[in-house]
């Protein structure tokens, strides 16, 4: 089940943390694990509207996953 804290998904919370050069790789790994468990969290309106406040590497990961999510959704609609 998708877990939320104060209305935000764990994915959103993990993405919104303050990352720097020394911890971004670990942060991306945590974000990937959460995303793999709940990929549907990436398409929430609250989540998508806050992406530009995230660390650039987090933004890159989220943008790449959004592309895949949209392609998968479009493919399901065409079936």
PDB file with one MODEL, atoms N, CA, C and O in Angstrom:
MODEL        1
ATOM      1  N   UNK A   1       0.841  -1.180   0.000  1.00  0.00           N
ATOM      2  CA  UNK A   1       0.000   0.000   0.000  1.00  0.00           C
ATOM      3  C   UNK A   1       0.890   1.248   0.000  1.00  0.00           C
ATOM      4  O   UNK A   1       1.911   1.294   0.687  1.00  0.00           O
ATOM      5  N   UNK A   2       0.498   2.239  -0.764  1.00  0.00           N
ATOM      6  CA  UNK A   2       1.230   3.498  -0.831  1.00  0.00           C
ATOM      7  C   UNK A   2       1.124   4.213   0.506  1.00  0.00           C
ATOM      8  O   UNK A   2       0.028   4.544   0.959  1.00  0.00           O
ATOM      9  N   UNK A   3       2.270   4.448   1.135  1.00  0.00           N
ATOM     10  CA  UNK A   3       2.308   5.097   2.441  1.00  0.00           C
ATOM     11  C   UNK A   3       2.431   6.604   2.274  1.00  0.00           C
ATOM     12  O   UNK A   3       3.136   7.087   1.388  1.00  0.00           O
ATOM     13  N   UNK A   4       1.737   7.343   3.137  1.00  0.00           N
ATOM     14  CA  UNK A   4       1.812   8.801   3.112  1.00  0.00           C
ATOM     15  C   UNK A   4       2.036   9.333   4.515  1.00  0.00           C
ATOM     16  O   UNK A   4       1.626   8.728   5.506  1.00  0.00           O
ATOM     17  N   UNK A   5       2.697  10.483   4.573  1.00  0.00           N
ATOM     18  CA  UNK A   5       2.932  11.179   5.821  1.00  0.00           C
ATOM     19  C   UNK A   5       2.524  12.624   5.598  1.00  0.00           C
ATOM     20  O   UNK A   5       3.090  13.313   4.749  1.00  0.00           O
ATOM     21  N   UNK A   6       1.546  13.080   6.357  1.00  0.00           N
ATOM     22  CA  UNK A   6       1.013  14.439   6.185  1.00  0.00           C
ATOM     23  C   UNK A   6       0.585  14.724   4.744  1.00  0.00           C
ATOM     24  O   UNK A   6       0.734  15.840   4.247  1.00  0.00           O
ATOM     25  N   UNK A   7       0.058  13.706   4.091  1.00  0.00           N
ATOM     26  CA  UNK A   7      -0.443  13.865   2.731  1.00  0.00           C
ATOM     27  C   UNK A   7       0.596  13.692   1.643  1.00  0.00           C
ATOM     28  O   UNK A   7       0.259  13.770   0.461  1.00  0.00           O
ATOM     29  N   UNK A   8       1.852  13.458   2.005  1.00  0.00           N
ATOM     30  CA  UNK A   8       2.918  13.289   1.019  1.00  0.00           C
ATOM     31  C   UNK A   8       3.385  11.840   0.992  1.00  0.00           C
ATOM     32  O   UNK A   8       3.491  11.190   2.031  1.00  0.00           O
ATOM     33  N   UNK A   9       3.661  11.348  -0.204  1.00  0.00           N
ATOM     34  CA  UNK A   9       4.168   9.987  -0.329  1.00  0.00           C
ATOM     35  C   UNK A   9       5.611   9.922   0.159  1.00  0.00           C
ATOM     36  O   UNK A   9       6.303  10.938   0.221  1.00  0.00           O
ATOM     37  N   UNK A  10       6.055   8.720   0.503  1.00  0.00           N
ATOM     38  CA  UNK A  10       7.445   8.538   0.915  1.00  0.00           C
ATOM     39  C   UNK A  10       8.391   8.929  -0.214  1.00  0.00           C
ATOM     40  O   UNK A  10       9.484   9.437   0.040  1.00  0.00           O
ATOM     41  N   UNK A  11       7.981   8.697  -1.454  1.00  0.00           N
ATOM     42  CA  UNK A  11       8.808   9.085  -2.591  1.00  0.00           C
ATOM     43  C   UNK A  11       9.007  10.595  -2.608  1.00  0.00           C
ATOM     44  O   UNK A  11      10.126  11.078  -2.784  1.00  0.00           O
ATOM     45  N   UNK A  12       7.933  11.328  -2.427  1.00  0.00           N
ATOM     46  CA  UNK A  12       8.033  12.794  -2.399  1.00  0.00           C
ATOM     47  C   UNK A  12       8.958  13.248  -1.265  1.00  0.00           C
ATOM     48  O   UNK A  12       9.808  14.115  -1.469  1.00  0.00           O
ATOM     49  N   UNK A  13       8.798  12.681  -0.108  1.00  0.00           N
ATOM     50  CA  UNK A  13       9.609  13.068   1.042  1.00  0.00           C
ATOM     51  C   UNK A  13      11.087  12.780   0.777  1.00  0.00           C
ATOM     52  O   UNK A  13      11.945  13.616   1.061  1.00  0.00           O
ATOM     53  N   UNK A  14      11.382  11.599   0.232  1.00  0.00           N
ATOM     54  CA  UNK A  14      12.775  11.246  -0.063  1.00  0.00           C
ATOM     55  C   UNK A  14      13.369  12.176  -1.114  1.00  0.00           C
ATOM     56  O   UNK A  14      14.534  12.560  -1.007  1.00  0.00           O
ATOM     57  N   UNK A  15      12.602  12.538  -2.107  1.00  0.00           N
ATOM     58  CA  UNK A  15      13.089  13.429  -3.160  1.00  0.00           C
ATOM     59  C   UNK A  15      13.310  14.848  -2.650  1.00  0.00           C
ATOM     60  O   UNK A  15      14.174  15.565  -3.155  1.00  0.00           O
ATOM     61  N   UNK A  16      12.547  15.244  -1.670  1.00  0.00           N
ATOM     62  CA  UNK A  16      12.572  16.622  -1.181  1.00  0.00           C
ATOM     63  C   UNK A  16      13.657  16.889  -0.138  1.00  0.00           C
ATOM     64  O   UNK A  16      13.827  18.025   0.305  1.00  0.00           O
ATOM     65  N   UNK A  17      14.382  15.861   0.248  1.00  0.00           N
ATOM     66  CA  UNK A  17      15.452  16.055   1.231  1.00  0.00           C
ATOM     67  C   UNK A  17      16.573  16.905   0.636  1.00  0.00           C
ATOM     68  O   UNK A  17      16.703  17.013  -0.583  1.00  0.00           O
ATOM     69  N   UNK A  18      17.371  17.501   1.503  1.00  0.00           N
ATOM     70  CA  UNK A  18      18.520  18.305   1.069  1.00  0.00           C
ATOM     71  C   UNK A  18      19.685  17.367   0.766  1.00  0.00           C
ATOM     72  O   UNK A  18      20.232  16.741   1.674  1.00  0.00           O
ATOM     73  N   UNK A  19      20.063  17.270  -0.500  1.00  0.00           N
ATOM     74  CA  UNK A  19      21.187  16.423  -0.901  1.00  0.00           C
ATOM     75  C   UNK A  19      22.360  17.301  -1.309  1.00  0.00           C
ATOM     76  O   UNK A  19      22.187  18.438  -1.746  1.00  0.00           O
ATOM     77  N   UNK A  20      23.573  16.738  -1.152  1.00  0.00           N
ATOM     78  CA  UNK A  20      24.784  17.406  -1.612  1.00  0.00           C
ATOM     79  C   UNK A  20      25.674  16.367  -2.286  1.00  0.00           C
ATOM     80  O   UNK A  20      25.283  15.207  -2.413  1.00  0.00           O
ATOM     81  N   UNK A  21      26.852  16.767  -2.711  1.00  0.00           N
ATOM     82  CA  UNK A  21      27.730  15.853  -3.437  1.00  0.00           C
ATOM     83  C   UNK A  21      28.104  14.612  -2.635  1.00  0.00           C
ATOM     84  O   UNK A  21      28.353  13.553  -3.212  1.00  0.00           O
ATOM     85  N   UNK A  22      28.144  14.732  -1.335  1.00  0.00           N
ATOM     86  CA  UNK A  22      28.572  13.591  -0.520  1.00  0.00           C
ATOM     87  C   UNK A  22      27.461  12.574  -0.258  1.00  0.00           C
ATOM     88  O   UNK A  22      27.747  11.438   0.119  1.00  0.00           O
ATOM     89  N   UNK A  23      26.197  12.966  -0.450  1.00  0.00           N
ATOM     90  CA  UNK A  23      25.129  12.006  -0.129  1.00  0.00           C
ATOM     91  C   UNK A  23      24.127  11.771  -1.262  1.00  0.00           C
ATOM     92  O   UNK A  23      23.176  11.010  -1.083  1.00  0.00           O
ATOM     93  N   UNK A  24      24.314  12.398  -2.407  1.00  0.00           N
ATOM     94  CA  UNK A  24      23.319  12.268  -3.472  1.00  0.00           C
ATOM     95  C   UNK A  24      23.231  10.841  -4.021  1.00  0.00           C
ATOM     96  O   UNK A  24      22.134  10.375  -4.330  1.00  0.00           O
ATOM     97  N   UNK A  25      24.342  10.149  -4.145  1.00  0.00           N
ATOM     98  CA  UNK A  25      24.291   8.778  -4.684  1.00  0.00           C
ATOM     99  C   UNK A  25      23.479   7.861  -3.775  1.00  0.00           C
ATOM    100  O   UNK A  25      22.676   7.060  -4.253  1.00  0.00           O
ATOM    101  N   UNK A  26      23.687   7.978  -2.473  1.00  0.00           N
ATOM    102  CA  UNK A  26      22.903   7.187  -1.518  1.00  0.00           C
ATOM    103  C   UNK A  26      21.436   7.595  -1.588  1.00  0.00           C
ATOM    104  O   UNK A  26      20.546   6.746  -1.525  1.00  0.00           O
ATOM    105  N   UNK A  27      21.187   8.892  -1.719  1.00  0.00           N
ATOM    106  CA  UNK A  27      19.817   9.377  -1.834  1.00  0.00           C
ATOM    107  C   UNK A  27      19.113   8.829  -3.063  1.00  0.00           C
ATOM    108  O   UNK A  27      17.950   8.433  -2.989  1.00  0.00           O
ATOM    109  N   UNK A  28      19.802   8.804  -4.184  1.00  0.00           N
ATOM    110  CA  UNK A  28      19.215   8.266  -5.428  1.00  0.00           C
ATOM    111  C   UNK A  28      18.889   6.785  -5.253  1.00  0.00           C
ATOM    112  O   UNK A  28      17.852   6.324  -5.731  1.00  0.00           O
ATOM    113  N   UNK A  29      19.748   6.042  -4.582  1.00  0.00           N
ATOM    114  CA  UNK A  29      19.485   4.622  -4.357  1.00  0.00           C
ATOM    115  C   UNK A  29      18.231   4.422  -3.502  1.00  0.00           C
ATOM    116  O   UNK A  29      17.420   3.540  -3.786  1.00  0.00           O
ATOM    117  N   UNK A  30      18.073   5.229  -2.469  1.00  0.00           N
ATOM    118  CA  UNK A  30      16.876   5.153  -1.620  1.00  0.00           C
ATOM    119  C   UNK A  30      15.636   5.505  -2.444  1.00  0.00           C
ATOM    120  O   UNK A  30      14.612   4.828  -2.351  1.00  0.00           O
ATOM    121  N   UNK A  31      15.729   6.549  -3.239  1.00  0.00           N
ATOM    122  CA  UNK A  31      14.607   6.979  -4.083  1.00  0.00           C
ATOM    123  C   UNK A  31      14.224   5.868  -5.057  1.00  0.00           C
ATOM    124  O   UNK A  31      13.039   5.611  -5.272  1.00  0.00           O
ATOM    125  N   UNK A  32      15.221   5.208  -5.647  1.00  0.00           N
ATOM    126  CA  UNK A  32      14.939   4.105  -6.584  1.00  0.00           C
ATOM    127  C   UNK A  32      14.201   2.957  -5.895  1.00  0.00           C
ATOM    128  O   UNK A  32      13.267   2.387  -6.460  1.00  0.00           O
ATOM    129  N   UNK A  33      14.619   2.622  -4.679  1.00  0.00           N
ATOM    130  CA  UNK A  33      13.963   1.530  -3.940  1.00  0.00           C
ATOM    131  C   UNK A  33      12.508   1.888  -3.649  1.00  0.00           C
ATOM    132  O   UNK A  33      11.612   1.065  -3.839  1.00  0.00           O
ATOM    133  N   UNK A  34      12.276   3.112  -3.192  1.00  0.00           N
ATOM    134  CA  UNK A  34      10.905   3.548  -2.910  1.00  0.00           C
ATOM    135  C   UNK A  34      10.088   3.575  -4.197  1.00  0.00           C
ATOM    136  O   UNK A  34       8.940   3.131  -4.213  1.00  0.00           O
ATOM    137  N   UNK A  35      10.672   4.090  -5.272  1.00  0.00           N
ATOM    138  CA  UNK A  35       9.973   4.143  -6.557  1.00  0.00           C
ATOM    139  C   UNK A  35       9.617   2.737  -7.043  1.00  0.00           C
ATOM    140  O   UNK A  35       8.497   2.502  -7.498  1.00  0.00           O
ATOM    141  N   UNK A  36      10.560   1.809  -6.948  1.00  0.00           N
ATOM    142  CA  UNK A  36      10.293   0.434  -7.394  1.00  0.00           C
ATOM    143  C   UNK A  36       9.141  -0.194  -6.616  1.00  0.00           C
ATOM    144  O   UNK A  36       8.375  -0.988  -7.163  1.00  0.00           O
ATOM    145  N   UNK A  37       9.022   0.162  -5.346  1.00  0.00           N
ATOM    146  CA  UNK A  37       7.946  -0.386  -4.522  1.00  0.00           C
ATOM    147  C   UNK A  37       6.596   0.260  -4.834  1.00  0.00           C
ATOM    148  O   UNK A  37       5.557  -0.394  -4.744  1.00  0.00           O
ATOM    149  N   UNK A  38       6.612   1.544  -5.203  1.00  0.00           N
ATOM    150  CA  UNK A  38       5.363   2.282  -5.448  1.00  0.00           C
ATOM    151  C   UNK A  38       5.511   3.254  -6.614  1.00  0.00           C
ATOM    152  O   UNK A  38       5.524   4.467  -6.405  1.00  0.00           O
ATOM    153  N   UNK A  39       5.623   2.743  -7.834  1.00  0.00           N
ATOM    154  CA  UNK A  39       5.816   3.631  -8.989  1.00  0.00           C
ATOM    155  C   UNK A  39       4.640   4.580  -9.224  1.00  0.00           C
ATOM    156  O   UNK A  39       4.805   5.623  -9.856  1.00  0.00           O
ATOM    157  N   UNK A  40       3.471   4.229  -8.727  1.00  0.00           N
ATOM    158  CA  UNK A  40       2.300   5.090  -8.932  1.00  0.00           C
ATOM    159  C   UNK A  40       2.439   6.438  -8.227  1.00  0.00           C
ATOM    160  O   UNK A  40       1.771   7.402  -8.599  1.00  0.00           O
ATOM    161  N   UNK A  41       3.297   6.512  -7.218  1.00  0.00           N
ATOM    162  CA  UNK A  41       3.481   7.762  -6.471  1.00  0.00           C
ATOM    163  C   UNK A  41       4.049   8.869  -7.340  1.00  0.00           C
ATOM    164  O   UNK A  41       3.866  10.049  -7.042  1.00  0.00           O
ATOM    165  N   UNK A  42       4.737   8.499  -8.411  1.00  0.00           N
ATOM    166  CA  UNK A  42       5.393   9.502  -9.248  1.00  0.00           C
ATOM    167  C   UNK A  42       4.397  10.358 -10.028  1.00  0.00           C
ATOM    168  O   UNK A  42       4.741  11.453 -10.473  1.00  0.00           O
ATOM    169  N   UNK A  43       3.190   9.879 -10.194  1.00  0.00           N
ATOM    170  CA  UNK A  43       2.218  10.609 -10.995  1.00  0.00           C
ATOM    171  C   UNK A  43       1.231  11.432 -10.155  1.00  0.00           C
ATOM    172  O   UNK A  43       0.259  11.964 -10.690  1.00  0.00           O
ATOM    173  N   UNK A  44       1.474  11.535  -8.863  1.00  0.00           N
ATOM    174  CA  UNK A  44       0.613  12.366  -8.027  1.00  0.00           C
ATOM    175  C   UNK A  44       0.821  13.837  -8.370  1.00  0.00           C
ATOM    176  O   UNK A  44       1.943  14.256  -8.654  1.00  0.00           O
ATOM    177  N   UNK A  45      -0.239  14.612  -8.346  1.00  0.00           N
ATOM    178  CA  UNK A  45      -0.149  16.036  -8.675  1.00  0.00           C
ATOM    179  C   UNK A  45       0.774  16.793  -7.737  1.00  0.00           C
ATOM    180  O   UNK A  45       1.575  17.613  -8.184  1.00  0.00           O
ATOM    181  N   UNK A  46       0.669  16.526  -6.429  1.00  0.00           N
ATOM    182  CA  UNK A  46       1.534  17.203  -5.459  1.00  0.00           C
ATOM    183  C   UNK A  46       3.000  16.937  -5.759  1.00  0.00           C
ATOM    184  O   UNK A  46       3.850  17.822  -5.660  1.00  0.00           O
ATOM    185  N   UNK A  47       3.267  15.702  -6.125  1.00  0.00           N
ATOM    186  CA  UNK A  47       4.641  15.296  -6.387  1.00  0.00           C
ATOM    187  C   UNK A  47       5.183  15.996  -7.623  1.00  0.00           C
ATOM    188  O   UNK A  47       6.253  16.604  -7.576  1.00  0.00           O
ATOM    189  N   UNK A  48       4.464  15.914  -8.712  1.00  0.00           N
ATOM    190  CA  UNK A  48       4.931  16.474  -9.980  1.00  0.00           C
ATOM    191  C   UNK A  48       5.099  17.988  -9.917  1.00  0.00           C
ATOM    192  O   UNK A  48       5.974  18.538 -10.587  1.00  0.00           O
ATOM    193  N   UNK A  49       4.286  18.661  -9.134  1.00  0.00           N
ATOM    194  CA  UNK A  49       4.372  20.120  -9.074  1.00  0.00           C
ATOM    195  C   UNK A  49       5.588  20.610  -8.293  1.00  0.00           C
ATOM    196  O   UNK A  49       5.947  21.783  -8.396  1.00  0.00           O
ATOM    197  N   UNK A  50       6.226  19.742  -7.520  1.00  0.00           N
ATOM    198  CA  UNK A  50       7.360  20.145  -6.697  1.00  0.00           C
ATOM    199  C   UNK A  50       8.718  19.728  -7.260  1.00  0.00           C
ATOM    200  O   UNK A  50       9.740  19.967  -6.619  1.00  0.00           O
ATOM    201  N   UNK A  51       8.753  19.122  -8.420  1.00  0.00           N
ATOM    202  CA  UNK A  51       9.976  18.515  -8.935  1.00  0.00           C
ATOM    203  C   UNK A  51      11.122  19.508  -9.099  1.00  0.00           C
ATOM    204  O   UNK A  51      12.284  19.134  -8.938  1.00  0.00           O
ATOM    205  N   UNK A  52      10.823  20.755  -9.412  1.00  0.00           N
ATOM    206  CA  UNK A  52      11.895  21.709  -9.688  1.00  0.00           C
ATOM    207  C   UNK A  52      12.610  22.194  -8.434  1.00  0.00           C
ATOM    208  O   UNK A  52      13.615  22.899  -8.530  1.00  0.00           O
ATOM    209  N   UNK A  53      12.115  21.831  -7.277  1.00  0.00           N
ATOM    210  CA  UNK A  53      12.806  22.151  -6.037  1.00  0.00           C
ATOM    211  C   UNK A  53      13.774  21.064  -5.609  1.00  0.00           C
ATOM    212  O   UNK A  53      14.483  21.220  -4.614  1.00  0.00           O
ATOM    213  N   UNK A  54      13.809  19.956  -6.356  1.00  0.00           N
ATOM    214  CA  UNK A  54      14.660  18.830  -5.992  1.00  0.00           C
ATOM    215  C   UNK A  54      16.082  19.025  -6.519  1.00  0.00           C
ATOM    216  O   UNK A  54      16.322  19.837  -7.411  1.00  0.00           O
ATOM    217  N   UNK A  55      17.010  18.270  -5.955  1.00  0.00           N
ATOM    218  CA  UNK A  55      18.393  18.235  -6.426  1.00  0.00           C
ATOM    219  C   UNK A  55      18.382  17.868  -7.920  1.00  0.00           C
ATOM    220  O   UNK A  55      17.540  17.075  -8.342  1.00  0.00           O
ATOM    221  N   UNK A  56      19.289  18.423  -8.721  1.00  0.00           N
ATOM    222  CA  UNK A  56      19.293  18.142 -10.166  1.00  0.00           C
ATOM    223  C   UNK A  56      19.343  16.658 -10.527  1.00  0.00           C
ATOM    224  O   UNK A  56      18.697  16.241 -11.489  1.00  0.00           O
ATOM    225  N   UNK A  57      20.092  15.857  -9.781  1.00  0.00           N
ATOM    226  CA  UNK A  57      20.140  14.425 -10.082  1.00  0.00           C
ATOM    227  C   UNK A  57      18.812  13.742  -9.746  1.00  0.00           C
ATOM    228  O   UNK A  57      18.405  12.799 -10.424  1.00  0.00           O
ATOM    229  N   UNK A  58      18.155  14.213  -8.718  1.00  0.00           N
ATOM    230  CA  UNK A  58      16.828  13.686  -8.370  1.00  0.00           C
ATOM    231  C   UNK A  58      15.849  14.068  -9.483  1.00  0.00           C
ATOM    232  O   UNK A  58      15.043  13.240  -9.908  1.00  0.00           O
ATOM    233  N   UNK A  59      15.913  15.303  -9.952  1.00  0.00           N
ATOM    234  CA  UNK A  59      15.058  15.744 -11.048  1.00  0.00           C
ATOM    235  C   UNK A  59      15.265  14.867 -12.278  1.00  0.00           C
ATOM    236  O   UNK A  59      14.298  14.461 -12.923  1.00  0.00           O
ATOM    237  N   UNK A  60      16.520  14.576 -12.605  1.00  0.00           N
ATOM    238  CA  UNK A  60      16.824  13.757 -13.784  1.00  0.00           C
ATOM    239  C   UNK A  60      16.216  12.364 -13.643  1.00  0.00           C
ATOM    240  O   UNK A  60      15.629  11.845 -14.592  1.00  0.00           O
ATOM    241  N   UNK A  61      16.353  11.760 -12.469  1.00  0.00           N
ATOM    242  CA  UNK A  61      15.778  10.436 -12.251  1.00  0.00           C
ATOM    243  C   UNK A  61      14.254  10.482 -12.378  1.00  0.00           C
ATOM    244  O   UNK A  61      13.661   9.652 -13.067  1.00  0.00           O
ATOM    245  N   UNK A  62      13.630  11.440 -11.723  1.00  0.00           N
ATOM    246  CA  UNK A  62      12.170  11.540 -11.750  1.00  0.00           C
ATOM    247  C   UNK A  62      11.676  11.793 -13.170  1.00  0.00           C
ATOM    248  O   UNK A  62      10.712  11.166 -13.609  1.00  0.00           O
ATOM    249  N   UNK A  63      12.327  12.705 -13.891  1.00  0.00           N
ATOM    250  CA  UNK A  63      11.916  12.974 -15.269  1.00  0.00           C
ATOM    251  C   UNK A  63      12.011  11.732 -16.144  1.00  0.00           C
ATOM    252  O   UNK A  63      11.125  11.481 -16.960  1.00  0.00           O
ATOM    253  N   UNK A  64      13.079  10.952 -15.983  1.00  0.00           N
ATOM    254  CA  UNK A  64      13.213   9.730 -16.795  1.00  0.00           C
ATOM    255  C   UNK A  64      12.112   8.728 -16.450  1.00  0.00           C
ATOM    256  O   UNK A  64      11.594   8.046 -17.335  1.00  0.00           O
ATOM    257  N   UNK A  65      11.758   8.637 -15.182  1.00  0.00           N
ATOM    258  CA  UNK A  65      10.699   7.702 -14.788  1.00  0.00           C
ATOM    259  C   UNK A  65       9.323   8.197 -15.217  1.00  0.00           C
ATOM    260  O   UNK A  65       8.449   7.394 -15.544  1.00  0.00           O
ATOM    261  N   UNK A  66       9.125   9.508 -15.219  1.00  0.00           N
ATOM    262  CA  UNK A  66       7.849  10.053 -15.707  1.00  0.00           C
ATOM    263  C   UNK A  66       7.638   9.723 -17.178  1.00  0.00           C
ATOM    264  O   UNK A  66       6.521   9.410 -17.591  1.00  0.00           O
ATOM    265  N   UNK A  67       8.700   9.791 -17.966  1.00  0.00           N
ATOM    266  CA  UNK A  67       8.610   9.435 -19.387  1.00  0.00           C
ATOM    267  C   UNK A  67       8.165   7.982 -19.523  1.00  0.00           C
ATOM    268  O   UNK A  67       7.260   7.677 -20.299  1.00  0.00           O
ATOM    269  N   UNK A  68       8.799   7.090 -18.771  1.00  0.00           N
ATOM    270  CA  UNK A  68       8.429   5.664 -18.832  1.00  0.00           C
ATOM    271  C   UNK A  68       6.994   5.443 -18.365  1.00  0.00           C
ATOM    272  O   UNK A  68       6.260   4.662 -18.970  1.00  0.00           O
ATOM    273  N   UNK A  69       6.594   6.120 -17.302  1.00  0.00           N
ATOM    274  CA  UNK A  69       5.238   5.963 -16.775  1.00  0.00           C
ATOM    275  C   UNK A  69       4.202   6.422 -17.804  1.00  0.00           C
ATOM    276  O   UNK A  69       3.178   5.765 -17.989  1.00  0.00           O
ATOM    277  N   UNK A  70       4.465   7.537 -18.465  1.00  0.00           N
ATOM    278  CA  UNK A  70       3.525   8.044 -19.482  1.00  0.00           C
ATOM    279  C   UNK A  70       3.456   7.111 -20.679  1.00  0.00           C
ATOM    280  O   UNK A  70       2.378   6.863 -21.218  1.00  0.00           O
ATOM    281  N   UNK A  71       4.609   6.592 -21.097  1.00  0.00           N
ATOM    282  CA  UNK A  71       4.619   5.656 -22.220  1.00  0.00           C
ATOM    283  C   UNK A  71       3.838   4.390 -21.872  1.00  0.00           C
ATOM    284  O   UNK A  71       3.084   3.881 -22.701  1.00  0.00           O
ATOM    285  N   UNK A  72       4.011   3.887 -20.671  1.00  0.00           N
ATOM    286  CA  UNK A  72       3.286   2.687 -20.249  1.00  0.00           C
ATOM    287  C   UNK A  72       1.789   2.953 -20.188  1.00  0.00           C
ATOM    288  O   UNK A  72       0.989   2.125 -20.625  1.00  0.00           O
ATOM    289  N   UNK A  73       1.408   4.111 -19.647  1.00  0.00           N
ATOM    290  CA  UNK A  73      -0.006   4.464 -19.565  1.00  0.00           C
ATOM    291  C   UNK A  73      -0.607   4.600 -20.962  1.00  0.00           C
ATOM    292  O   UNK A  73      -1.697   4.090 -21.220  1.00  0.00           O
ATOM    293  N   UNK A  74       0.101   5.287 -21.867  1.00  0.00           N
ATOM    294  CA  UNK A  74      -0.380   5.444 -23.235  1.00  0.00           C
ATOM    295  C   UNK A  74      -0.507   4.106 -23.938  1.00  0.00           C
ATOM    296  O   UNK A  74      -1.452   3.887 -24.697  1.00  0.00           O
ATOM    297  N   UNK A  75       0.435   3.215 -23.692  1.00  0.00           N
ATOM    298  CA  UNK A  75       0.384   1.885 -24.306  1.00  0.00           C
ATOM    299  C   UNK A  75      -0.840   1.116 -23.808  1.00  0.00           C
ATOM    300  O   UNK A  75      -1.524   0.457 -24.591  1.00  0.00           O
ATOM    301  N   UNK A  76      -1.114   1.200 -22.510  1.00  0.00           N
ATOM    302  CA  UNK A  76      -2.293   0.509 -21.956  1.00  0.00           C
ATOM    303  C   UNK A  76      -3.574   1.086 -22.547  1.00  0.00           C
ATOM    304  O   UNK A  76      -4.526   0.344 -22.792  1.00  0.00           O
ATOM    305  N   UNK A  77      -3.615   2.395 -22.780  1.00  0.00           N
ATOM    306  CA  UNK A  77      -4.814   3.008 -23.339  1.00  0.00           C
ATOM    307  C   UNK A  77      -5.060   2.577 -24.783  1.00  0.00           C
ATOM    308  O   UNK A  77      -6.206   2.500 -25.227  1.00  0.00           O
ATOM    309  N   UNK A  78      -3.993   2.300 -25.504  1.00  0.00           N
ATOM    310  CA  UNK A  78      -4.127   1.900 -26.915  1.00  0.00           C
ATOM    311  C   UNK A  78      -4.558   0.454 -27.063  1.00  0.00           C
ATOM    312  O   UNK A  78      -4.970   0.055 -28.152  1.00  0.00           O
ATOM    313  N   UNK A  79      -4.481  -0.326 -26.039  1.00  0.00           N
ATOM    314  CA  UNK A  79      -4.832  -1.761 -26.124  1.00  0.00           C
ATOM    315  C   UNK A  79      -6.316  -1.952 -26.063  1.00  0.00           C
ATOM    316  O   UNK A  79      -6.796  -3.084 -26.119  1.00  0.00           O
TER     317      UNK A  79
ENDMDL
END
